[in-house]
Amino acid sequence: MDASRIPVIVGVGQVNDRPADPARGLDPLGLMEAALRAADADAGGGWLERVDSLAHIGQISFPKLTDILGPLAQRLDASPRLSYATHPTGDSPILLLNEAANRIGAGEIEVAAIVGGEALRTASQLRAQAAGGSVSDQNVVAAATAAFRQTYLGRYGLVMPTEAYPLFENALRAADGQTLAQSQRESAEIWSLFSRVAAENEGAWLRRPLSPEDILRTGADNRPLSFPYNKLMVANSSVNQGAGFIVTSLAKARAAGVADERLIFVGRGAAAHEQYDVLARDVYHRSAGMTVSLQRALQLNDLCTDDLDHVEFYSCFPCVPKLARRVTDWPVDKPASVFGGLTFGGGPIGNYMSHAVVSMVLALRKSGRHGLLFANGGLATHNHTIVVSREPLPGAQFPQDFDFQAEADAARGPVPPRAENYVGPGTIETYTVHYDRQGEPRSGVIVARGKQGERFLAKVRGDDAAAIEFLTSGAAEPVGAMGHAEVGSDGDVNWRL
């Protein structure tokens, strides 16, 4: 195989910024610069001036910072022929890695730099100072999605990821026949291992190991958000983090004197997606896009789960690594992250997987041969998996077509018709309950099926104690239970047991 067409990762870098004074904090541009300078140093230096392609994951924390590519290249003394940004979604870093590998394999470029950075912690602090309120009142993500509150999904409280992902969690529990306690215990065991990985990772944001009991215990520092998730089970976006990596050809790396034991080879990847609209899914307890993405990535690289020494399963919420575990048969007692997960490693919106790439490279340099990186974005929408290795993978010839959407579409079942104004008897398909900052039920939302199989949404009032108890106690499984939909005084549909 032509060494000038074999993509390898030569340098990785990441940075955490914790300024005492937010005015002195790095903005996303500064975080990206720091991360790529660290990656350049890790690769031996002198790479940034050779960059042909510069790509970054879009950021949301500083919306007025609309031009990053030009200033970033100038700060790095780089003159890339290709510069572009992606939308900030969880699969973006792996997409960019796959694209860089393709371009190197096609001979279009020789050196690619990929980077991202978010300063949501600083952004919230600055907004709080300007408004004269508390930081907890300044949710940048909520502000960015406020316009969606007027949509059908928004009226019923299904806009933010914290509001929508529990739908998949509750459906998965019911489909697996788990009790609430069993399902929560599985989540807690996975998250406890994440915390232990983060505690040993200098790049992680929170570095305190927690037991499964710590994850499960509800309290002031672990309040309920949306059932069945507490704060310690969800992505921690209040971080200032940047991460980036440099990809080049094997020939270019060797010519620059990079030692073979520091090179990480890029394997083939596979992407497949779901509809962004959560009501346009065929079911909620599995994802054809995720299944195809994971299985195809392993098959394309002639690997099975037993061949993997390290994995990174995207972990914005427990349902995602749980679903990935079921597809790959990854054991619950082995860490599903090399970075520490989005709760403890840190959840910088679309750039988490750049930190995972950094940590995977560092992990493979220490031990093992093969690592798998699975990225998920949107509302369990986007899936992109790729394999990286200490050694060349026989099937990893580039460029390659990583789009397996047609296969995922063929594996998906029919989507139920939507009935936004349905009233009458119905069956719960999935659900969640949203809580206020004091841990009290604010409202619930039911995804239900009508008499003819149509799908609709219904609200549960926060003061409907009987309904909230039924949905959250674990005494019986709500999924599959019957109820009745009726029009409320606000014109929306309410659920009655």
Short mmCIF file of C-alpha atoms in Angstrom, two decimals:
data_model
loop_
_atom_site.label_atom_id
_atom_site.label_comp_id
_atom_site.label_asym_id
_atom_site.label_seq_id
_atom_site.Cartn_x
_atom_site.Cartn_y
_atom_site.Cartn_z
CA MET A 1 0.00 0.00 0.00
CA ASP A 2 1.27 3.50 -0.87
CA ALA A 3 2.46 5.10 2.39
CA SER A 4 1.55 8.55 1.05
CA ARG A 5 -2.11 7.46 1.00
CA ILE A 6 -2.30 5.89 4.49
CA PRO A 7 -3.82 8.32 7.05
CA VAL A 8 -2.38 8.45 10.55
CA ILE A 9 -2.96 10.67 13.58
CA VAL A 10 0.37 12.20 14.65
CA GLY A 11 -0.58 14.83 17.23
CA VAL A 12 -3.33 15.43 19.78
CA GLY A 13 -4.01 18.22 22.23
CA GLN A 14 -6.69 19.42 24.63
CA VAL A 15 -7.13 22.21 27.13
CA ASN A 16 -9.34 23.09 30.12
CA ASP A 17 -9.74 26.75 31.04
CA ARG A 18 -10.91 27.64 34.57
CA PRO A 19 -10.36 31.39 35.00
CA ALA A 20 -11.19 32.96 38.35
CA ASP A 21 -12.28 36.04 36.42
CA PRO A 22 -14.45 35.15 33.40
CA ALA A 23 -13.26 38.30 31.63
CA ARG A 24 -9.85 36.65 31.47
CA GLY A 25 -11.17 33.37 30.09
CA LEU A 26 -10.41 32.01 26.65
CA ASP A 27 -13.18 32.27 24.09
CA PRO A 28 -13.74 29.36 21.65
CA LEU A 29 -11.16 30.79 19.24
CA GLY A 30 -8.57 30.91 22.01
CA LEU A 31 -9.41 27.37 23.11
CA MET A 32 -9.04 26.09 19.56
CA GLU A 33 -5.69 27.81 19.14
CA ALA A 34 -4.40 26.37 22.43
CA ALA A 35 -5.59 22.86 21.55
CA LEU A 36 -3.94 22.84 18.13
CA ARG A 37 -0.70 24.24 19.51
CA ALA A 38 -0.72 21.37 22.02
CA ALA A 39 -1.38 18.90 19.20
CA ASP A 40 1.48 20.37 17.19
CA ALA A 41 3.85 20.01 20.14
CA ASP A 42 2.67 16.43 20.68
CA ALA A 43 3.55 15.67 17.05
CA GLY A 44 7.05 17.13 17.42
CA GLY A 45 6.33 20.66 16.18
CA GLY A 46 6.34 22.34 12.79
CA TRP A 47 3.07 20.85 11.56
CA LEU A 48 0.76 23.85 11.68
CA GLU A 49 2.60 25.71 8.94
CA ARG A 50 2.15 22.63 6.72
CA VAL A 51 -1.61 22.32 7.20
CA ASP A 52 -3.49 21.88 3.91
CA SER A 53 -6.92 21.50 5.51
CA LEU A 54 -8.21 23.29 8.61
CA ALA A 55 -11.63 22.27 9.91
CA HIS A 56 -13.43 23.16 13.10
CA ILE A 57 -16.60 22.09 14.85
CA GLY A 58 -19.05 24.98 15.08
CA GLN A 59 -19.50 26.60 18.49
CA ILE A 60 -22.54 28.12 20.21
CA SER A 61 -21.15 29.67 23.40
CA PHE A 62 -20.04 32.95 21.75
CA PRO A 63 -22.63 33.54 18.99
CA LYS A 64 -21.07 36.86 18.00
CA LEU A 65 -17.84 35.03 17.13
CA THR A 66 -18.93 34.28 13.58
CA ASP A 67 -15.51 34.20 11.91
CA ILE A 68 -13.11 31.63 13.33
CA LEU A 69 -11.33 30.01 10.40
CA GLY A 70 -9.52 33.11 9.18
CA PRO A 71 -8.35 34.37 12.58
CA LEU A 72 -7.43 30.84 13.67
CA ALA A 73 -5.26 30.25 10.61
CA GLN A 74 -3.62 33.63 11.13
CA ARG A 75 -2.85 32.90 14.79
CA LEU A 76 -1.35 29.56 13.85
CA ASP A 77 0.66 30.96 10.92
CA ALA A 78 -1.14 28.39 8.79
CA SER A 79 -2.11 28.76 5.12
CA PRO A 80 -4.62 25.98 4.47
CA ARG A 81 -5.94 25.48 0.96
CA LEU A 82 -9.17 24.09 2.42
CA SER A 83 -10.96 25.64 5.42
CA TYR A 84 -14.44 24.79 6.64
CA ALA A 85 -16.65 24.34 9.69
CA THR A 86 -19.33 21.83 10.59
CA HIS A 87 -22.57 22.21 12.51
CA PRO A 88 -21.99 21.57 16.25
CA THR A 89 -23.37 18.07 16.64
CA GLY A 90 -21.91 15.10 18.47
CA ASP A 91 -20.74 13.19 15.40
CA SER A 92 -18.95 16.16 13.81
CA PRO A 93 -15.37 15.36 14.96
CA ILE A 94 -15.59 11.78 13.66
CA LEU A 95 -17.10 12.99 10.40
CA LEU A 96 -14.18 15.40 10.01
CA LEU A 97 -11.67 12.66 10.82
CA ASN A 98 -13.23 10.38 8.21
CA GLU A 99 -13.22 13.19 5.63
CA ALA A 100 -9.57 13.99 6.36
CA ALA A 101 -8.64 10.33 5.94
CA ASN A 102 -10.47 10.28 2.60
CA ARG A 103 -8.69 13.37 1.33
CA ILE A 104 -5.28 12.05 2.36
CA GLY A 105 -6.10 8.69 0.74
CA ALA A 106 -7.14 10.48 -2.45
CA GLY A 107 -3.92 12.53 -2.51
CA GLU A 108 -5.86 15.79 -2.21
CA ILE A 109 -4.12 16.93 0.99
CA GLU A 110 -1.14 15.90 3.10
CA VAL A 111 -1.85 17.46 6.50
CA ALA A 112 -5.23 18.10 8.16
CA ALA A 113 -5.95 19.88 11.45
CA ILE A 114 -9.30 19.30 13.16
CA VAL A 115 -10.33 21.26 16.25
CA GLY A 116 -13.20 22.54 18.33
CA GLY A 117 -13.79 24.53 21.48
CA GLU A 118 -16.64 25.73 23.67
CA ALA A 119 -16.59 28.20 26.59
CA LEU A 120 -20.11 27.74 27.92
CA ARG A 121 -19.00 28.15 31.53
CA THR A 122 -17.49 31.55 30.81
CA ALA A 123 -20.37 32.53 28.53
CA SER A 124 -22.91 31.84 31.31
CA GLN A 125 -20.82 33.77 33.84
CA LEU A 126 -20.54 36.78 31.55
CA ARG A 127 -24.26 36.71 30.78
CA ALA A 128 -25.04 36.53 34.51
CA GLN A 129 -22.80 39.52 35.22
CA ALA A 130 -24.48 41.54 32.49
CA ALA A 131 -28.00 40.60 33.63
CA GLY A 132 -27.26 40.97 37.33
CA GLY A 133 -28.57 37.47 38.09
CA SER A 134 -27.20 34.03 38.86
CA VAL A 135 -25.23 31.77 36.53
CA SER A 136 -27.86 29.05 36.90
CA ASP A 137 -30.38 31.33 35.17
CA GLN A 138 -28.16 31.64 32.08
CA ASN A 139 -28.51 28.47 30.02
CA VAL A 140 -26.90 29.18 26.67
CA VAL A 141 -28.24 25.96 25.14
CA ALA A 142 -31.79 26.78 26.24
CA ALA A 143 -31.46 30.28 24.78
CA ALA A 144 -30.28 28.83 21.47
CA THR A 145 -33.31 26.53 21.26
CA ALA A 146 -35.97 28.93 22.60
CA ALA A 147 -37.62 29.42 19.20
CA PHE A 148 -38.53 25.72 19.05
CA ARG A 149 -40.85 26.13 22.06
CA GLN A 150 -43.58 27.26 19.68
CA THR A 151 -43.56 24.03 17.68
CA TYR A 152 -45.74 21.00 18.36
CA LEU A 153 -42.90 19.22 20.13
CA GLY A 154 -41.98 22.39 21.98
CA ARG A 155 -45.45 22.94 23.41
CA TYR A 156 -45.23 19.55 25.06
CA GLY A 157 -41.70 20.06 26.37
CA LEU A 158 -39.57 18.09 23.90
CA VAL A 159 -36.92 20.53 22.69
CA MET A 160 -33.81 20.21 24.82
CA PRO A 161 -31.79 16.97 24.74
CA THR A 162 -32.48 16.54 28.47
CA GLU A 163 -36.19 16.49 27.62
CA ALA A 164 -36.10 14.12 24.63
CA TYR A 165 -33.48 11.46 25.39
CA PRO A 166 -35.48 10.00 28.31
CA LEU A 167 -38.03 8.84 25.72
CA PHE A 168 -35.47 6.36 24.42
CA GLU A 169 -34.37 5.34 27.91
CA ASN A 170 -37.87 4.48 29.13
CA ALA A 171 -38.73 2.63 25.91
CA LEU A 172 -35.50 0.62 26.10
CA ARG A 173 -36.15 -0.42 29.69
CA ALA A 174 -39.62 -1.67 28.82
CA ALA A 175 -38.47 -3.49 25.67
CA ASP A 176 -35.71 -5.25 27.63
CA GLY A 177 -38.09 -6.26 30.38
CA GLN A 178 -36.00 -4.56 33.03
CA THR A 179 -37.47 -3.12 36.19
CA LEU A 180 -36.81 0.54 36.88
CA ALA A 181 -34.30 -0.43 39.56
CA GLN A 182 -32.42 -2.76 37.20
CA SER A 183 -32.29 -0.17 34.44
CA GLN A 184 -31.10 2.58 36.76
CA ARG A 185 -28.47 0.29 38.23
CA GLU A 186 -27.08 -0.42 34.76
CA SER A 187 -26.86 3.32 34.09
CA ALA A 188 -25.15 3.91 37.43
CA GLU A 189 -22.57 1.18 36.84
CA ILE A 190 -21.66 2.59 33.42
CA TRP A 191 -21.45 6.13 34.80
CA SER A 192 -19.39 5.07 37.81
CA LEU A 193 -16.79 3.60 35.45
CA PHE A 194 -16.85 6.85 33.47
CA SER A 195 -16.07 8.79 36.63
CA ARG A 196 -13.13 6.52 37.36
CA VAL A 197 -11.74 6.95 33.86
CA ALA A 198 -12.10 10.73 34.19
CA ALA A 199 -10.35 10.71 37.57
CA GLU A 200 -7.24 9.29 35.86
CA ASN A 201 -7.45 11.58 32.81
CA GLU A 202 -5.67 14.94 33.08
CA GLY A 203 -7.88 16.34 30.33
CA ALA A 204 -11.18 15.59 32.08
CA TRP A 205 -13.24 18.36 33.67
CA LEU A 206 -14.48 16.53 36.80
CA ARG A 207 -11.94 14.17 38.33
CA ARG A 208 -13.67 12.60 41.32
CA PRO A 209 -14.48 8.86 41.21
CA LEU A 210 -18.06 8.05 42.17
CA SER A 211 -19.72 4.78 43.10
CA PRO A 212 -22.94 3.54 41.48
CA GLU A 213 -24.70 4.51 44.72
CA ASP A 214 -23.40 8.07 44.33
CA ILE A 215 -24.88 8.21 40.83
CA LEU A 216 -28.24 6.89 42.00
CA ARG A 217 -28.57 9.01 45.13
CA THR A 218 -30.84 12.02 44.62
CA GLY A 219 -29.88 15.21 46.43
CA ALA A 220 -29.13 18.90 46.06
CA ASP A 221 -26.07 18.19 43.92
CA ASN A 222 -27.80 15.44 41.96
CA ARG A 223 -31.31 16.69 41.45
CA PRO A 224 -33.76 15.06 39.01
CA LEU A 225 -33.92 16.68 35.57
CA SER A 226 -36.14 14.52 33.36
CA PHE A 227 -37.21 11.08 34.45
CA PRO A 228 -35.33 8.84 34.95
CA TYR A 229 -32.23 11.04 34.71
CA ASN A 230 -30.58 12.95 37.53
CA LYS A 231 -27.90 15.58 37.02
CA LEU A 232 -25.03 13.10 37.33
CA MET A 233 -26.42 11.07 34.43
CA VAL A 234 -26.41 13.83 31.81
CA ALA A 235 -23.88 15.77 29.78
CA ASN A 236 -22.11 18.57 31.65
CA SER A 237 -21.99 21.43 29.15
CA SER A 238 -20.87 24.05 31.68
CA VAL A 239 -17.24 23.69 30.66
CA ASN A 240 -14.47 25.63 28.89
CA GLN A 241 -12.74 23.02 26.79
CA GLY A 242 -10.88 22.73 23.51
CA ALA A 243 -9.46 19.71 21.72
CA GLY A 244 -7.86 19.06 18.37
CA PHE A 245 -5.74 16.61 16.41
CA ILE A 246 -3.49 16.47 13.36
CA VAL A 247 -3.85 13.85 10.63
CA THR A 248 -1.29 13.22 7.90
CA SER A 249 0.02 10.40 5.73
CA LEU A 250 2.29 7.64 6.96
CA ALA A 251 4.94 8.79 4.50
CA LYS A 252 4.76 12.41 5.68
CA ALA A 253 4.91 11.34 9.34
CA ARG A 254 7.97 9.17 8.83
CA ALA A 255 9.69 11.84 6.78
CA ALA A 256 9.17 14.25 9.67
CA GLY A 257 10.76 11.77 12.07
CA VAL A 258 7.65 10.80 14.06
CA ALA A 259 8.39 7.53 15.84
CA ASP A 260 6.26 4.58 14.70
CA GLU A 261 5.09 3.88 18.27
CA ARG A 262 3.39 7.30 18.35
CA LEU A 263 1.43 6.82 15.14
CA ILE A 264 -2.25 5.85 15.25
CA PHE A 265 -3.68 4.51 12.00
CA VAL A 266 -7.16 5.56 10.89
CA GLY A 267 -9.48 2.72 9.95
CA ARG A 268 -12.70 2.79 7.99
CA GLY A 269 -15.83 4.49 9.27
CA ALA A 270 -19.59 4.14 8.85
CA ALA A 271 -22.36 6.69 9.24
CA ALA A 272 -26.16 6.38 9.28
CA HIS A 273 -28.78 8.67 10.75
CA GLU A 274 -32.33 8.93 12.03
CA GLN A 275 -34.90 11.63 11.41
CA TYR A 276 -34.26 14.61 13.71
CA ASP A 277 -37.97 14.76 14.57
CA VAL A 278 -38.38 12.29 17.42
CA LEU A 279 -41.97 11.64 16.35
CA ALA A 280 -40.69 10.44 12.97
CA ARG A 281 -38.90 7.41 14.48
CA ASP A 282 -40.18 3.93 13.84
CA VAL A 283 -39.55 2.86 17.45
CA TYR A 284 -37.80 4.27 20.52
CA HIS A 285 -36.02 1.23 21.93
CA ARG A 286 -33.53 0.80 19.10
CA SER A 287 -31.94 2.77 16.28
CA ALA A 288 -31.33 1.29 12.85
CA GLY A 289 -28.83 4.06 12.14
CA MET A 290 -26.82 3.29 15.27
CA THR A 291 -26.90 -0.45 14.63
CA VAL A 292 -25.72 -0.13 11.04
CA SER A 293 -23.03 2.41 11.95
CA LEU A 294 -21.51 0.23 14.68
CA GLN A 295 -21.81 -3.12 12.92
CA ARG A 296 -20.53 -1.84 9.60
CA ALA A 297 -17.50 -0.14 11.18
CA LEU A 298 -16.47 -3.43 12.76
CA GLN A 299 -17.12 -5.44 9.59
CA LEU A 300 -15.28 -2.99 7.33
CA ASN A 301 -12.17 -3.29 9.49
CA ASP A 302 -12.51 -7.08 9.85
CA LEU A 303 -12.88 -6.82 13.62
CA CYS A 304 -15.21 -8.14 16.28
CA THR A 305 -15.91 -6.80 19.74
CA ASP A 306 -13.33 -9.12 21.30
CA ASP A 307 -10.64 -7.43 19.16
CA LEU A 308 -11.30 -4.03 20.75
CA ASP A 309 -9.00 -2.90 23.55
CA HIS A 310 -10.68 0.46 24.08
CA VAL A 311 -14.04 1.97 23.08
CA GLU A 312 -15.68 5.36 23.30
CA PHE A 313 -19.47 5.13 23.24
CA TYR A 314 -21.00 8.59 23.11
CA SER A 315 -22.58 9.27 26.49
CA CYS A 316 -24.72 12.38 26.58
CA PHE A 317 -27.34 10.24 28.35
CA PRO A 318 -27.30 6.60 29.49
CA CYS A 319 -29.59 5.33 26.74
CA VAL A 320 -26.88 5.92 24.10
CA PRO A 321 -24.07 3.74 25.51
CA LYS A 322 -26.70 1.24 26.62
CA LEU A 323 -27.96 0.88 23.06
CA ALA A 324 -24.37 0.71 21.77
CA ARG A 325 -23.58 -1.98 24.33
CA ARG A 326 -26.46 -4.08 23.08
CA VAL A 327 -25.36 -3.78 19.46
CA THR A 328 -21.73 -4.69 20.18
CA ASP A 329 -22.21 -6.94 23.22
CA TRP A 330 -19.78 -4.75 25.18
CA PRO A 331 -19.75 -5.88 28.84
CA VAL A 332 -21.13 -3.52 31.46
CA ASP A 333 -18.08 -3.97 33.71
CA LYS A 334 -15.62 -2.66 31.09
CA PRO A 335 -15.30 1.13 30.66
CA ALA A 336 -17.15 2.42 27.63
CA SER A 337 -15.04 5.59 27.50
CA VAL A 338 -11.38 6.57 27.31
CA PHE A 339 -12.09 10.23 28.17
CA GLY A 340 -14.58 9.96 31.01
CA GLY A 341 -17.96 10.52 29.39
CA LEU A 342 -19.86 13.77 28.89
CA THR A 343 -20.73 14.11 32.56
CA PHE A 344 -17.21 13.85 33.98
CA GLY A 345 -14.89 14.30 31.01
CA GLY A 346 -16.99 17.26 29.97
CA GLY A 347 -19.67 17.94 27.39
CA PRO A 348 -18.57 20.81 25.12
CA ILE A 349 -21.60 20.50 22.80
CA GLY A 350 -20.38 19.22 19.39
CA ASN A 351 -16.72 18.79 20.28
CA TYR A 352 -16.80 15.98 22.83
CA MET A 353 -15.51 13.39 20.37
CA SER A 354 -12.40 15.47 19.66
CA HIS A 355 -11.51 14.90 23.31
CA ALA A 356 -12.32 11.22 22.80
CA VAL A 357 -9.93 11.10 19.82
CA VAL A 358 -7.21 12.70 21.95
CA SER A 359 -7.77 10.23 24.78
CA MET A 360 -8.01 7.24 22.44
CA VAL A 361 -4.69 8.12 20.83
CA LEU A 362 -3.06 8.46 24.25
CA ALA A 363 -4.63 5.19 25.44
CA LEU A 364 -3.46 3.23 22.40
CA ARG A 365 0.04 4.61 22.69
CA LYS A 366 0.14 3.05 26.16
CA SER A 367 -1.58 -0.29 25.54
CA GLY A 368 -3.69 -2.34 23.18
CA ARG A 369 -4.06 -2.42 19.41
CA HIS A 370 -7.56 -1.40 18.36
CA GLY A 371 -9.97 1.31 19.48
CA LEU A 372 -13.52 2.10 18.39
CA LEU A 373 -14.99 5.60 18.45
CA PHE A 374 -18.80 5.86 18.27
CA ALA A 375 -20.30 9.33 17.99
CA ASN A 376 -23.94 10.32 18.34
CA GLY A 377 -25.55 13.72 17.80
CA GLY A 378 -28.80 15.62 17.59
CA LEU A 379 -31.59 13.85 19.48
CA ALA A 380 -30.14 10.34 19.07
CA THR A 381 -30.13 11.34 15.40
CA HIS A 382 -26.63 11.19 13.95
CA ASN A 383 -24.33 8.16 14.16
CA HIS A 384 -20.74 7.92 12.93
CA THR A 385 -18.35 5.16 14.01
CA ILE A 386 -14.68 4.76 13.13
CA VAL A 387 -11.85 2.43 14.14
CA VAL A 388 -8.32 3.54 14.95
CA SER A 389 -5.36 1.25 15.54
CA ARG A 390 -1.71 0.94 16.51
CA GLU A 391 -1.15 -0.96 13.26
CA PRO A 392 -2.38 -0.68 9.67
CA LEU A 393 -5.80 -2.24 9.13
CA PRO A 394 -5.83 -4.41 5.99
CA GLY A 395 -9.17 -3.16 4.68
CA ALA A 396 -8.57 0.50 5.44
CA GLN A 397 -8.00 1.86 1.95
CA PHE A 398 -9.00 5.44 1.28
CA PRO A 399 -10.99 7.20 0.00
CA GLN A 400 -13.97 5.18 1.16
CA ASP A 401 -17.71 5.74 1.11
CA PHE A 402 -18.80 5.90 4.74
CA ASP A 403 -22.48 6.60 3.98
CA PHE A 404 -24.64 3.60 4.90
CA GLN A 405 -27.91 5.48 5.08
CA ALA A 406 -29.69 3.29 2.55
CA GLU A 407 -28.94 0.19 4.60
CA ALA A 408 -30.28 1.82 7.77
CA ASP A 409 -33.42 3.01 5.97
CA ALA A 410 -34.09 -0.51 4.69
CA ALA A 411 -33.76 -1.93 8.22
CA ARG A 412 -36.20 0.55 9.74
CA GLY A 413 -39.86 -0.22 10.32
CA PRO A 414 -42.79 1.96 9.27
CA VAL A 415 -43.30 5.26 11.07
CA PRO A 416 -46.76 5.67 12.63
CA PRO A 417 -48.89 8.52 11.28
CA ARG A 418 -49.00 11.63 13.45
CA ALA A 419 -52.26 12.86 14.93
CA GLU A 420 -51.65 16.18 16.68
CA ASN A 421 -55.27 16.67 17.71
CA TYR A 422 -56.09 13.13 18.73
CA VAL A 423 -58.52 12.60 21.62
CA GLY A 424 -59.75 9.30 22.98
CA PRO A 425 -58.22 6.11 24.33
CA GLY A 426 -54.51 5.52 23.88
CA THR A 427 -51.55 3.37 24.87
CA ILE A 428 -48.30 4.76 26.26
CA GLU A 429 -45.43 4.18 23.83
CA THR A 430 -42.89 6.10 25.93
CA TYR A 431 -42.81 9.09 28.26
CA THR A 432 -40.88 11.30 30.64
CA VAL A 433 -41.45 13.74 33.52
CA HIS A 434 -39.65 17.10 33.73
CA TYR A 435 -38.62 18.61 37.08
CA ASP A 436 -37.98 22.16 38.26
CA ARG A 437 -34.80 23.32 39.97
CA GLN A 438 -36.23 22.36 43.36
CA GLY A 439 -36.71 18.78 42.20
CA GLU A 440 -40.50 19.02 41.98
CA PRO A 441 -42.44 17.66 38.98
CA ARG A 442 -43.05 20.45 36.49
CA SER A 443 -44.90 18.46 33.84
CA GLY A 444 -44.89 15.16 32.05
CA VAL A 445 -45.22 14.19 28.42
CA ILE A 446 -46.62 11.00 26.98
CA VAL A 447 -45.89 9.67 23.49
CA ALA A 448 -48.94 7.53 22.86
CA ARG A 449 -50.62 5.49 20.16
CA GLY A 450 -54.28 5.93 19.32
CA LYS A 451 -56.97 3.45 18.28
CA GLN A 452 -55.65 3.15 14.72
CA GLY A 453 -51.99 3.15 15.68
CA GLU A 454 -51.54 6.87 15.18
CA ARG A 455 -48.91 8.64 17.31
CA PHE A 456 -49.66 11.72 19.40
CA LEU A 457 -48.41 13.68 22.39
CA ALA A 458 -50.23 14.35 25.64
CA LYS A 459 -49.32 16.41 28.69
CA VAL A 460 -49.34 15.31 32.30
CA ARG A 461 -49.85 18.15 34.78
CA GLY A 462 -47.17 18.52 37.42
CA ASP A 463 -49.82 18.57 40.16
CA ASP A 464 -51.41 15.31 38.98
CA ALA A 465 -49.85 13.33 41.81
CA ALA A 466 -51.41 10.01 40.86
CA ALA A 467 -50.19 10.16 37.27
CA ILE A 468 -46.69 11.31 38.27
CA GLU A 469 -46.47 8.51 40.83
CA PHE A 470 -47.57 5.95 38.26
CA LEU A 471 -44.96 7.14 35.75
CA THR A 472 -42.02 7.37 38.15
CA SER A 473 -42.44 4.95 41.06
CA GLY A 474 -41.36 1.77 39.29
CA ALA A 475 -44.25 -0.13 40.89
CA ALA A 476 -45.58 -0.99 37.42
CA GLU A 477 -44.33 -0.48 33.86
CA PRO A 478 -46.07 2.56 32.34
CA VAL A 479 -45.05 1.69 28.75
CA GLY A 480 -47.96 -0.23 27.29
CA ALA A 481 -50.47 1.08 29.83
CA MET A 482 -53.81 2.47 28.69
CA GLY A 483 -55.09 5.98 29.28
CA HIS A 484 -57.25 8.66 27.75
CA ALA A 485 -56.38 11.83 25.83
CA GLU A 486 -58.60 14.89 26.21
CA VAL A 487 -58.32 18.54 25.28
CA GLY A 488 -57.25 20.84 28.13
CA SER A 489 -58.09 24.46 28.79
CA ASP A 490 -54.95 25.60 26.90
CA GLY A 491 -56.00 23.73 23.79
CA ASP A 492 -53.33 21.05 24.12
CA VAL A 493 -54.00 17.39 24.78
CA ASN A 494 -53.84 16.14 28.38
CA TRP A 495 -53.39 12.56 29.57
CA ARG A 496 -55.72 10.96 32.06
CA LEU A 497 -55.15 7.58 33.66
#
